[in-house]
Every structure is written in structure tokens, then in C-alpha cells.
GROMACS .gro file of C-alpha atoms in nm:
model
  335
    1UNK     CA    1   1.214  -0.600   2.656
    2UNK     CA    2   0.941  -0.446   2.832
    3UNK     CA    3   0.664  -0.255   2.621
    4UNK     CA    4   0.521   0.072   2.750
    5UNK     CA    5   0.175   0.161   2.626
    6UNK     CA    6   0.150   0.503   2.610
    7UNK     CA    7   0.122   0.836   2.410
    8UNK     CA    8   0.409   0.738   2.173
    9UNK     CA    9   0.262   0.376   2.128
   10UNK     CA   10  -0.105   0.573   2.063
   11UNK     CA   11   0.081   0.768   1.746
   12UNK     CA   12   0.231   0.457   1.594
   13UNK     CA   13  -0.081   0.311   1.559
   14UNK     CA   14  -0.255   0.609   1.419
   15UNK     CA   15   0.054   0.599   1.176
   16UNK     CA   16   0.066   0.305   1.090
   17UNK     CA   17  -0.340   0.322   1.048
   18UNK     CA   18  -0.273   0.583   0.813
   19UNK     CA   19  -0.002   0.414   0.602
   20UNK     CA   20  -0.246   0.091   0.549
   21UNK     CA   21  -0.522   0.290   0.521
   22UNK     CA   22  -0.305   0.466   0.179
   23UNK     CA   23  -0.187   0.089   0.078
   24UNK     CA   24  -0.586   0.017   0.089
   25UNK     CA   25  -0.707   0.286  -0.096
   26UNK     CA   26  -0.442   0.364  -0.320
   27UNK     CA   27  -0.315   0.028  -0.399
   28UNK     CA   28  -0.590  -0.076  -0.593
   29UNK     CA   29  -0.585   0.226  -0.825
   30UNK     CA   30  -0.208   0.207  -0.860
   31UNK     CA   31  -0.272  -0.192  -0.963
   32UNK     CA   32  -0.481  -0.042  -1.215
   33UNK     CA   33  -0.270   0.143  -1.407
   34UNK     CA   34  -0.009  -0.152  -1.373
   35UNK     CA   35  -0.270  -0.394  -1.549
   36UNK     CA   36  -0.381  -0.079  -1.813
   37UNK     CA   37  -0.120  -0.229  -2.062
   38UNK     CA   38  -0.301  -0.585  -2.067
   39UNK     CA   39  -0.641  -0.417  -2.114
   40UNK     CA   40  -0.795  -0.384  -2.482
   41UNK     CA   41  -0.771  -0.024  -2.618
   42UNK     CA   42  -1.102   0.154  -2.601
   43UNK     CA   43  -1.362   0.061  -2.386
   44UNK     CA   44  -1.153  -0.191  -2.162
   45UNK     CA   45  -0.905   0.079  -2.085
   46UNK     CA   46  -1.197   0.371  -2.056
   47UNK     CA   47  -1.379   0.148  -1.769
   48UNK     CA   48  -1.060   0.112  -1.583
   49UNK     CA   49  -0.997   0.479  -1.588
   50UNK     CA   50  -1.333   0.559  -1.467
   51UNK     CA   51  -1.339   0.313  -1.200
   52UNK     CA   52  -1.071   0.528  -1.016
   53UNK     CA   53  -1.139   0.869  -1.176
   54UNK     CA   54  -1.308   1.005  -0.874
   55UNK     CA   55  -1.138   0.924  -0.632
   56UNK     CA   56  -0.792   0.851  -0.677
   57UNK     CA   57  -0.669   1.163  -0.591
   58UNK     CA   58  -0.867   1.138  -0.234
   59UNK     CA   59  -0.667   0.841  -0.169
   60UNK     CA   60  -0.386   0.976  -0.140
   61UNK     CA   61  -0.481   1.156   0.112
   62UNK     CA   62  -0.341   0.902   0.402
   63UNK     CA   63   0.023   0.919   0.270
   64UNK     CA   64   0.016   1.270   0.335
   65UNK     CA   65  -0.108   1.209   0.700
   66UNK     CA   66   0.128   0.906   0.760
   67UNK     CA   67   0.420   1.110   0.644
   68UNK     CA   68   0.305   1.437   0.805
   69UNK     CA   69   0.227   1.243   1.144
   70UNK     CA   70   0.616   1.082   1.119
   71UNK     CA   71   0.746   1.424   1.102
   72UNK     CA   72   0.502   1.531   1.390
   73UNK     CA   73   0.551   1.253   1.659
   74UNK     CA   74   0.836   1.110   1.566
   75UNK     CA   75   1.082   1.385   1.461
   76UNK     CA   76   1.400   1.181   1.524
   77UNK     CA   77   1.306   0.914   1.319
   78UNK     CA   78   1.212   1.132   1.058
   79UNK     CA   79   1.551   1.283   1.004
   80UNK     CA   80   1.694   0.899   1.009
   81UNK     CA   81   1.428   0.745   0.739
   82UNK     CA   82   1.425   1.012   0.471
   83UNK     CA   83   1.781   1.060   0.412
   84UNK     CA   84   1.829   0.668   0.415
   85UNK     CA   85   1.554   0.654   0.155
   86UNK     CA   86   1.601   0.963  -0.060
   87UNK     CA   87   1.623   0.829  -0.394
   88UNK     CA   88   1.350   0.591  -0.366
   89UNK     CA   89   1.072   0.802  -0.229
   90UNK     CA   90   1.190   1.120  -0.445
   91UNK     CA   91   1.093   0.832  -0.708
   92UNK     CA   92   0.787   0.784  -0.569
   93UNK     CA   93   0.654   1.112  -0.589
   94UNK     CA   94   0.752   1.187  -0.933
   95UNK     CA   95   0.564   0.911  -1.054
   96UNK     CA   96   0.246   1.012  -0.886
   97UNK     CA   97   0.278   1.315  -1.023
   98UNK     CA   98   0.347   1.130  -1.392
   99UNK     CA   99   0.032   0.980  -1.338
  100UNK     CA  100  -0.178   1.197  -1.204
  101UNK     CA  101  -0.120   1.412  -1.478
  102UNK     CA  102  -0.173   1.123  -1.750
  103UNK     CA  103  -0.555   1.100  -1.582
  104UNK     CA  104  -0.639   1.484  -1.671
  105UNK     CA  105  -0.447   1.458  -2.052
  106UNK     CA  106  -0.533   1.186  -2.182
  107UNK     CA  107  -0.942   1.249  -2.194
  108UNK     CA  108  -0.835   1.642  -2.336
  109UNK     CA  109  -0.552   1.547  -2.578
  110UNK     CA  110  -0.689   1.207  -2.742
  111UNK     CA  111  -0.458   1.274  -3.028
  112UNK     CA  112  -0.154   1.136  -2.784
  113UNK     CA  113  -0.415   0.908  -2.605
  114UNK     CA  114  -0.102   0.621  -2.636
  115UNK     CA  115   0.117   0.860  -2.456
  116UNK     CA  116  -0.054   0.950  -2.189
  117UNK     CA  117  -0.159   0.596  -2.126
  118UNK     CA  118   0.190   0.508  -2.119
  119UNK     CA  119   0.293   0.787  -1.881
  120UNK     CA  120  -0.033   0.645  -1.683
  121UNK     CA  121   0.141   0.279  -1.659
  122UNK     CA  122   0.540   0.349  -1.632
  123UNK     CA  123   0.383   0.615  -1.309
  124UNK     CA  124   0.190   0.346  -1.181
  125UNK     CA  125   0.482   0.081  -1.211
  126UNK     CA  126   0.772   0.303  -1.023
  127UNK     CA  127   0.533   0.450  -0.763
  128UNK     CA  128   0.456   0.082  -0.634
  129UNK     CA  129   0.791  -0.073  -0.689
  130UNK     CA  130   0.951   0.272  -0.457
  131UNK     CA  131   0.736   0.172  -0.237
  132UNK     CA  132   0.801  -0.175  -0.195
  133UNK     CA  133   1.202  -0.079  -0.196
  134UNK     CA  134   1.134   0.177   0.093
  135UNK     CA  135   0.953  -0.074   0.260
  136UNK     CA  136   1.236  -0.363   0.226
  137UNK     CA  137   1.522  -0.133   0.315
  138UNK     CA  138   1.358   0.001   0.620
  139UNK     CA  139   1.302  -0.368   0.744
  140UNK     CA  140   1.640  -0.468   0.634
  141UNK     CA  141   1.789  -0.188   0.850
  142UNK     CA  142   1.960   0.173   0.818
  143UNK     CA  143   2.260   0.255   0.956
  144UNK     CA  144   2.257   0.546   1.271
  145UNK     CA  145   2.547   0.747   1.368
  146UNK     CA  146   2.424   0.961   1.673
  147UNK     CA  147   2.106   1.103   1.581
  148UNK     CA  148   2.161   1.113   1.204
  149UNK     CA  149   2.185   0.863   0.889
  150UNK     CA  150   2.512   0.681   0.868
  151UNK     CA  151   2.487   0.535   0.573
  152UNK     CA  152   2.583   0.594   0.194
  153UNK     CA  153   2.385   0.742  -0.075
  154UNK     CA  154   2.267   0.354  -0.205
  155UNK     CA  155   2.231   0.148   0.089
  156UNK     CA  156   1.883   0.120   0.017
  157UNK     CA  157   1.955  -0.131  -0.336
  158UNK     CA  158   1.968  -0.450  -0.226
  159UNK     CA  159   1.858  -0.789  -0.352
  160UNK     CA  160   1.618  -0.773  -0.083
  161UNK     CA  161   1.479  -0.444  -0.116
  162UNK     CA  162   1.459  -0.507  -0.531
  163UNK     CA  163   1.229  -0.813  -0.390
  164UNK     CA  164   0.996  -0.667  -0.158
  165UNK     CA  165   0.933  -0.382  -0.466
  166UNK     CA  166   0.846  -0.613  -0.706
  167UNK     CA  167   0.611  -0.803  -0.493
  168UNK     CA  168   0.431  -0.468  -0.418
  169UNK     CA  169   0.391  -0.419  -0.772
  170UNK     CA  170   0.292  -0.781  -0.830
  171UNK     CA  171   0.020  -0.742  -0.504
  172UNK     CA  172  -0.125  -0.380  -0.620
  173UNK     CA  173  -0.207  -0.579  -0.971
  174UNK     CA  174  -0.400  -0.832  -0.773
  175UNK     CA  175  -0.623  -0.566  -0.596
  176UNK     CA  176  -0.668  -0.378  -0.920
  177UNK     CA  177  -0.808  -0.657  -1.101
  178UNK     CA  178  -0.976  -0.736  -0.839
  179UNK     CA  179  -1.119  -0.384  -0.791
  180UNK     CA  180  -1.246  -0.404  -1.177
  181UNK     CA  181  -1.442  -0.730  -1.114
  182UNK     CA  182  -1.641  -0.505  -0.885
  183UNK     CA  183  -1.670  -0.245  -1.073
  184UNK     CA  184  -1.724  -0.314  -1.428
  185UNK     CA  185  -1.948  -0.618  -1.607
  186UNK     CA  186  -1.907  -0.756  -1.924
  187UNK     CA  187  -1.573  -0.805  -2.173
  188UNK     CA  188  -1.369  -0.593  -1.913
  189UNK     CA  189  -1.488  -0.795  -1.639
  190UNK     CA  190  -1.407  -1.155  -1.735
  191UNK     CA  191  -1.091  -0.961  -1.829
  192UNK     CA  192  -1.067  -0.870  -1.506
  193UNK     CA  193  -1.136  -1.249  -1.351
  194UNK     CA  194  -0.847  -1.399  -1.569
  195UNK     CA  195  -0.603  -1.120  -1.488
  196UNK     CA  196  -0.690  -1.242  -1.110
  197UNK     CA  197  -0.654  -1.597  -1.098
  198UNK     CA  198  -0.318  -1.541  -1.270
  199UNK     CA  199  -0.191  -1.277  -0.995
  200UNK     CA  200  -0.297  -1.458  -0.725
  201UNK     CA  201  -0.020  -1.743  -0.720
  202UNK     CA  202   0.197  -1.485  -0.743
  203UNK     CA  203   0.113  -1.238  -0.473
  204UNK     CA  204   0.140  -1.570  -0.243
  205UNK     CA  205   0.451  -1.663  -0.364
  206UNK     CA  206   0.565  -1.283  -0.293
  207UNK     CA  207   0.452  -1.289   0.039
  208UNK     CA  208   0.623  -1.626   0.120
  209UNK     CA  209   0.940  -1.520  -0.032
  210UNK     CA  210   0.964  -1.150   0.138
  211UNK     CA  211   0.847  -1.373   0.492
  212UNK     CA  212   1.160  -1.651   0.477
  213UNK     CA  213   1.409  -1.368   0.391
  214UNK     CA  214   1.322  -1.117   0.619
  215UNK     CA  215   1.391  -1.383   0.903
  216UNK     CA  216   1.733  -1.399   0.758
  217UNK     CA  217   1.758  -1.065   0.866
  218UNK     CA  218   2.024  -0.990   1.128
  219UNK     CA  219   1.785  -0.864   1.380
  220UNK     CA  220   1.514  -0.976   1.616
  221UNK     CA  221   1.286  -1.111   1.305
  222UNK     CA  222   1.338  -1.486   1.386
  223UNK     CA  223   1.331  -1.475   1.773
  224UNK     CA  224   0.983  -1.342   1.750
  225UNK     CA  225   0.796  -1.519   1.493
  226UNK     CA  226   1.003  -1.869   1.602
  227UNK     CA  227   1.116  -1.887   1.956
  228UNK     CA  228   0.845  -2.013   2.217
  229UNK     CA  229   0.607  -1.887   2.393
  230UNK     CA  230   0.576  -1.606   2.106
  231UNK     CA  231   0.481  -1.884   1.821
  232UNK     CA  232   0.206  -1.965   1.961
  233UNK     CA  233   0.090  -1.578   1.850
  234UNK     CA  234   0.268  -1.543   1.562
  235UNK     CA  235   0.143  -1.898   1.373
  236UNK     CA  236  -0.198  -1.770   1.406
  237UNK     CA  237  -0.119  -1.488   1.092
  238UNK     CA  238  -0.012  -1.772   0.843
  239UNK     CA  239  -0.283  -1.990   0.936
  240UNK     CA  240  -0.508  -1.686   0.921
  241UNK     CA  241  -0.329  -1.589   0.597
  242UNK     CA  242  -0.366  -1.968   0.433
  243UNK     CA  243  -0.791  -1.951   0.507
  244UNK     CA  244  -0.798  -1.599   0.341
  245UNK     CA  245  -0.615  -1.763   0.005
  246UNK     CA  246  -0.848  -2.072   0.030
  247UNK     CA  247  -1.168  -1.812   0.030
  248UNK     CA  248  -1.026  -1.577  -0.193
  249UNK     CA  249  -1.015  -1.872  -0.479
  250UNK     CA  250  -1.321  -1.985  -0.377
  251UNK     CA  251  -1.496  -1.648  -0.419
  252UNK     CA  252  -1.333  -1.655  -0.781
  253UNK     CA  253  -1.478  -1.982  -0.883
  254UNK     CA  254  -1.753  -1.886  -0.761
  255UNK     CA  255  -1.717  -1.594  -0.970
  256UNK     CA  256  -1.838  -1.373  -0.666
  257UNK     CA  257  -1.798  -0.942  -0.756
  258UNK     CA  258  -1.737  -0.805  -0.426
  259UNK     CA  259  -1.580  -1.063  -0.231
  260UNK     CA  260  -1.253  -1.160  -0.424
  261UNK     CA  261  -1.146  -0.754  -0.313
  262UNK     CA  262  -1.236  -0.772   0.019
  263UNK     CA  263  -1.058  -1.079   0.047
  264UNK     CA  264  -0.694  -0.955  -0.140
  265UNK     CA  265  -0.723  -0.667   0.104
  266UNK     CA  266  -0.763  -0.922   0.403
  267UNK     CA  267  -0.408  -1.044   0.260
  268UNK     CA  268  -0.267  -0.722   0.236
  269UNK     CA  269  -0.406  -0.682   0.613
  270UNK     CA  270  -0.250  -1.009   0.702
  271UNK     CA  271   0.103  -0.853   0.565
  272UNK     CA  272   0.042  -0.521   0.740
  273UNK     CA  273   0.017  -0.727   1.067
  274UNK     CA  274   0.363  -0.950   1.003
  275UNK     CA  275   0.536  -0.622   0.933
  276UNK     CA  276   0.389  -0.495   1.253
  277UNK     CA  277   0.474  -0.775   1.475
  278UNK     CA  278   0.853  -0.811   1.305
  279UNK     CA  279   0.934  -0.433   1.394
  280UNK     CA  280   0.754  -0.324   1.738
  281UNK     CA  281   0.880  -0.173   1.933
  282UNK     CA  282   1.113  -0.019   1.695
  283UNK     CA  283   1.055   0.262   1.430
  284UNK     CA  284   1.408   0.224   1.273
  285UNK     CA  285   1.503  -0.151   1.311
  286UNK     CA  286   1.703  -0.233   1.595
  287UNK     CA  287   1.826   0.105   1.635
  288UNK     CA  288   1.558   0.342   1.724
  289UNK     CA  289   1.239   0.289   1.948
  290UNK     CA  290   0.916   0.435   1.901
  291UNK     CA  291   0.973   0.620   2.242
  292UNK     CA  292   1.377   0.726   2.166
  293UNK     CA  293   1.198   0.875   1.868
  294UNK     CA  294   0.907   1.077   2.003
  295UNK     CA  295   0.820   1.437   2.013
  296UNK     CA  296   0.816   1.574   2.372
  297UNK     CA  297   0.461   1.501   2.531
  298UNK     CA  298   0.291   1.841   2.488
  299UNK     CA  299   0.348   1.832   2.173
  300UNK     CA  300   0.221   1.464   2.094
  301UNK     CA  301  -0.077   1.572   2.293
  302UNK     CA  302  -0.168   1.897   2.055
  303UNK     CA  303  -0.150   1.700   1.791
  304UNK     CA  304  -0.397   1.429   1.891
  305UNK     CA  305  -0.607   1.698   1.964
  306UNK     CA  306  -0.627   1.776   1.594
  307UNK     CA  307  -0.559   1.450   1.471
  308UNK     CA  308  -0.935   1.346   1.665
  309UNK     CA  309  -1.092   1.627   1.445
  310UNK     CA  310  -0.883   1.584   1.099
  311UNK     CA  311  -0.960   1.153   1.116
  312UNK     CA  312  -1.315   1.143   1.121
  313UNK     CA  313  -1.407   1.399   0.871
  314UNK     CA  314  -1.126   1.237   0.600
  315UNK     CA  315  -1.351   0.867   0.702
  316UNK     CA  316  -1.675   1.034   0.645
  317UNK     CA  317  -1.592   1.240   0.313
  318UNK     CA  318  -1.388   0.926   0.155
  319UNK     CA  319  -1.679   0.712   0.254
  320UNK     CA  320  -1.918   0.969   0.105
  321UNK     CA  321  -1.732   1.010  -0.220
  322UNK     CA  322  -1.736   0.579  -0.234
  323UNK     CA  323  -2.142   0.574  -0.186
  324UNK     CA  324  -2.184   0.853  -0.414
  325UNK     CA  325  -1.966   0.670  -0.707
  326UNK     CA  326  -2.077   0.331  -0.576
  327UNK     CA  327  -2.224   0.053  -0.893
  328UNK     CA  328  -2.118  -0.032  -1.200
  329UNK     CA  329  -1.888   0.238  -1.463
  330UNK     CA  330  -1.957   0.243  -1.820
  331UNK     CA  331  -1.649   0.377  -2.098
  332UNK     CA  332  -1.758   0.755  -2.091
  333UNK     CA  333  -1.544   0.977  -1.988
  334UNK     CA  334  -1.571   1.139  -1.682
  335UNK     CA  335  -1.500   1.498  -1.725
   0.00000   0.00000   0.00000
């Protein structure tokens, strides 16, 4: 197949920009609230919550771009994807609502503090596992009839979707405790530092298992990360992959703040980069390319008029709100 690098190509990367940078920034506060269970009531729990209090909600800013830019510049595979994927992403979004509202109640109704913490955690949980589901039954196809879905109400449940959700929930836990090394010192820290080492084998077996079965796929998977000349560009993401994991436990005995994040987001860039390489050209796998699926040029055009203005100022006021609530938290609310 020959690839043609043009406006349609330029969208899928400023797509799929905006859907990594969401996993980025809202990963780590959606591992949070996974972990909130296994932190100590009080001021454990309190220095979580105020890690992410200000600017959770910012974060979520990118999904609304990467799903707004789908329906933009790629209209047709729009209409496929969300009908194929109804039930988990209608999931989705009820839990971040769950939990967003948990945030607000439980520092104004302490008298069902429990509850709300709850409602925090279960939100947390099904937002990240709908994710990974969506995610696995994308890659492991959706049927097309003409221009429409042509599949049935479930298709989505598989063992292989179930799979790539739980390792979503079990790689959002490793940058949350990660993210709390950063930002907290202490009890909650070392807290933090165990609740790492332990994820860690984990998220690598997740990412090894979700790798070796999506090449059972029946599509192009194999061909591209296997056959030659191509392996000689695809081996360089596991290598790449297996140097991050060897710094990322060295930062930890080393019992480095910063670095152990930067480094579980290197993985998670590492997996953004396989998924990448496994689906180009193709928006919906093996059925629909990038370029069957585009908006008519004019239109692509307009919006990358707006989408040059509406990028940089979400970068500078996200990195603004980051400097401003940069250092340590303490267990006081912030409200």
C-alpha cells in the first residue's frame, strides 16, 4: 500500500495528539482515584485529592478535542466507531461524571465522606476500564456494511477487549502512584513508592500480553511488526520500551521524585506508538482509511485554521495552571 501524506494524514496526527495528550493528563488522575481505596483515611487520601484538585477537570479537555476533531475530519468514521462502541463509552462518561461530582461533595458533605470516596473510586475504575474496552474492540475490528455499523449491539465484549480494559486500569494506577511520589513527601509518599514497584510488573506484563494477542488478530498486525524489511523499524519500540523499564526501576531504587513519572509516561508513549504503527493507514481496522474517511478538503482546511488558534492557547493555559500548582500538596482542602 502506498501512503499519501496529506491534509487527512495532518488531522490524524493532531487526533491522535489529542487522544495521548488526554491519556497523559488524565490518566494519572484517573490512577488516582483507582489507588484512593489502598490509601489511609485522612491525610493519605486528602493529599491525593489535592494533588489533582486543580486541574483534573482541565485535563479533560483533550478528549473533548479528540472526539470533536473525529466528528470534524473524519465524519464517516465517526458514524462507524460510536455506534460500534455505544455501551462502552456511554460508560465512560457516566463515570466521569460520578467522579467529578465525588471531588466537589465530598469536601462539603464530610458526614458521607465514605460515600463520596467510593463514588470517587468505582468512577475512576469504569472510566479507565471503558476505555481500555473501546480501545481493544476498535483494534480487534468492527464490522461495516456500506457506510454504517454492521454489527450487533455487543460485539464490542470480547476476551480481548475485557484484556486491554483491565490493563488500562492496571497502567493508570502506575502513573497515579507515580504522580503522588512527585507530589506529596512523607507517609503518603513511601505509600506511594510501594504502590509503584508493585504496579510496575504488572503494567509490563499488560503490555506484553495486549502486544502477542493483538498479532493474533486477523488483520495486517503481524505482517507489519514481523515480516522484513519492516522489523527492522518496528524492533526498535520494544527495545526502546525494555531501556525505559530498566530506568524506570532504577529511578525507583534510587528513590528519584520526578523521574519514575516521566518515565511510566515514556511507556505509555511507547504503547501510543505500537498502536500507531499496528493501525496506519486505517481509522477503522482494515475497513476504513484515514482518507475513505475524511471530510471534503475545504472543510479540513477551516478547521485547521481554528485548530492552529484553539492548540496553543489549551498548551499555554494547562502549562500555566501546572507552574502555578507546581511543589509539594499538604491534606487541606482545597476549596
Amino acid at each position: 500500500m502506498t501512503y499519501d501524506f496529506d491534509l487527512a494524514t495532518v488531522w490524524a496526527f493532531i487526533i491522535a495528539f489529542a487522544v495521548f495528550a488526554y491519556v497523559v493528563m488524565d490518566g494519572f488522575d484517573l490512577g488516582i482515584g483507582i489507588l484512593f481505596p489502598a490509601f489511609d483515611v485522612g491525610e493519605e487520601r486528602d493529599k491525593a485529592m489535592n494533588s489533582i484538585a486543580p486541574v483534573w477537570d482541565g485535563n479533560e479537555t483533550w478528549l473533548v478535542l479528540g472526539g470533536g476533531g473525529l466528528f470534524a475530519a473524519f465524519p464517516l468514521a465517526y458514524a462507524i466507531i460510536l455506534p460500534a462502541l455505544y455501551p462502552p463509552l456511554i460508560a465512560m462518561l457516566l463515570a466521569l461524571v460520578f467522579r467529578g461530582v465525588a471531588f466537589e461533595f465530598r469536601w462539603r458533605d464530610p458526614g458521607h465522606r465514605r460515600w463520596w470516596d467510593f463514588a470517587f473510586t468505582a468512577g475512576s475504575v469504569m472510566a479507565a476500564f471503558a476505555q481500555g474496552v473501546a480501545l481493544g474492540a476498535l483494534l480487534q475490528g468492527i464490522d461495516v456494511d456500506g457506510r454504517a455499523y454492521g454489527g450487533a449491539w455487543l460485539d464490542w465484549l470480547t476476551p480481548f477487549s475485557v484484556l486491554t480494559g483491565v490493563s488500562v486500569v492496571i497502567g493508570y494506577g502506575l502513573l497515579g502512584a507515580t504522580w503522588l511520589i512527585w507530589k506529596t513527601d512523607g507517609r503518603a509518599q513511601e505509600h506511594a513508592y510501594r504502590l509503584a514497584r508493585r504496579l510496575f510488573p504488572a503494567t509490563l506484563a499488560a503490555i506484553v500480553a495486549v502486544s502477542l494477542m493483538t498479532l493474533t488478530l486477523d488483520f495486517e498486525y503481524r505482517a507489519k511488526w514481523l515480516d522484513y524489511p519492516a522489523i527492522l523499524l518496528t524492533a526498535q519500540v520494544p527495545i526502546l520500551t525494555a531501556i525505559i523499564a530498566f530506568a524506570y526501576q532504577r529511578s525507583l531504587r534510587k528513590k528519584r521524585e520526578g523521574r519514575p513519572f516521566l518515565l511510566a509516561l515514556a511507556l505509555f508513549l511507547m504503547s501510543f506508538i505500537g498502536l500507531g504503527i499496528s493501525m496506519f493507514p486505517y481509522i477503522v481496522p482494515d475497513q476504513v482509511t484515514i482518507w475513505d474517511a475524511a471530510a471534503p478538503e475545504a472543510s479540513q482546511w477551516f478547521m485547521l485554521v481554528g485548530a492552529g488558534v484553539l492548540i496553543p492557547v489549551i498548551l499555554v493555559y494547562t502549562a500555566f495552571a501546572y507552574w502555578v500548582f507546581r511543589g509539594k500538596v499538604d491534606a487541606s482542602g482545597y476549596h
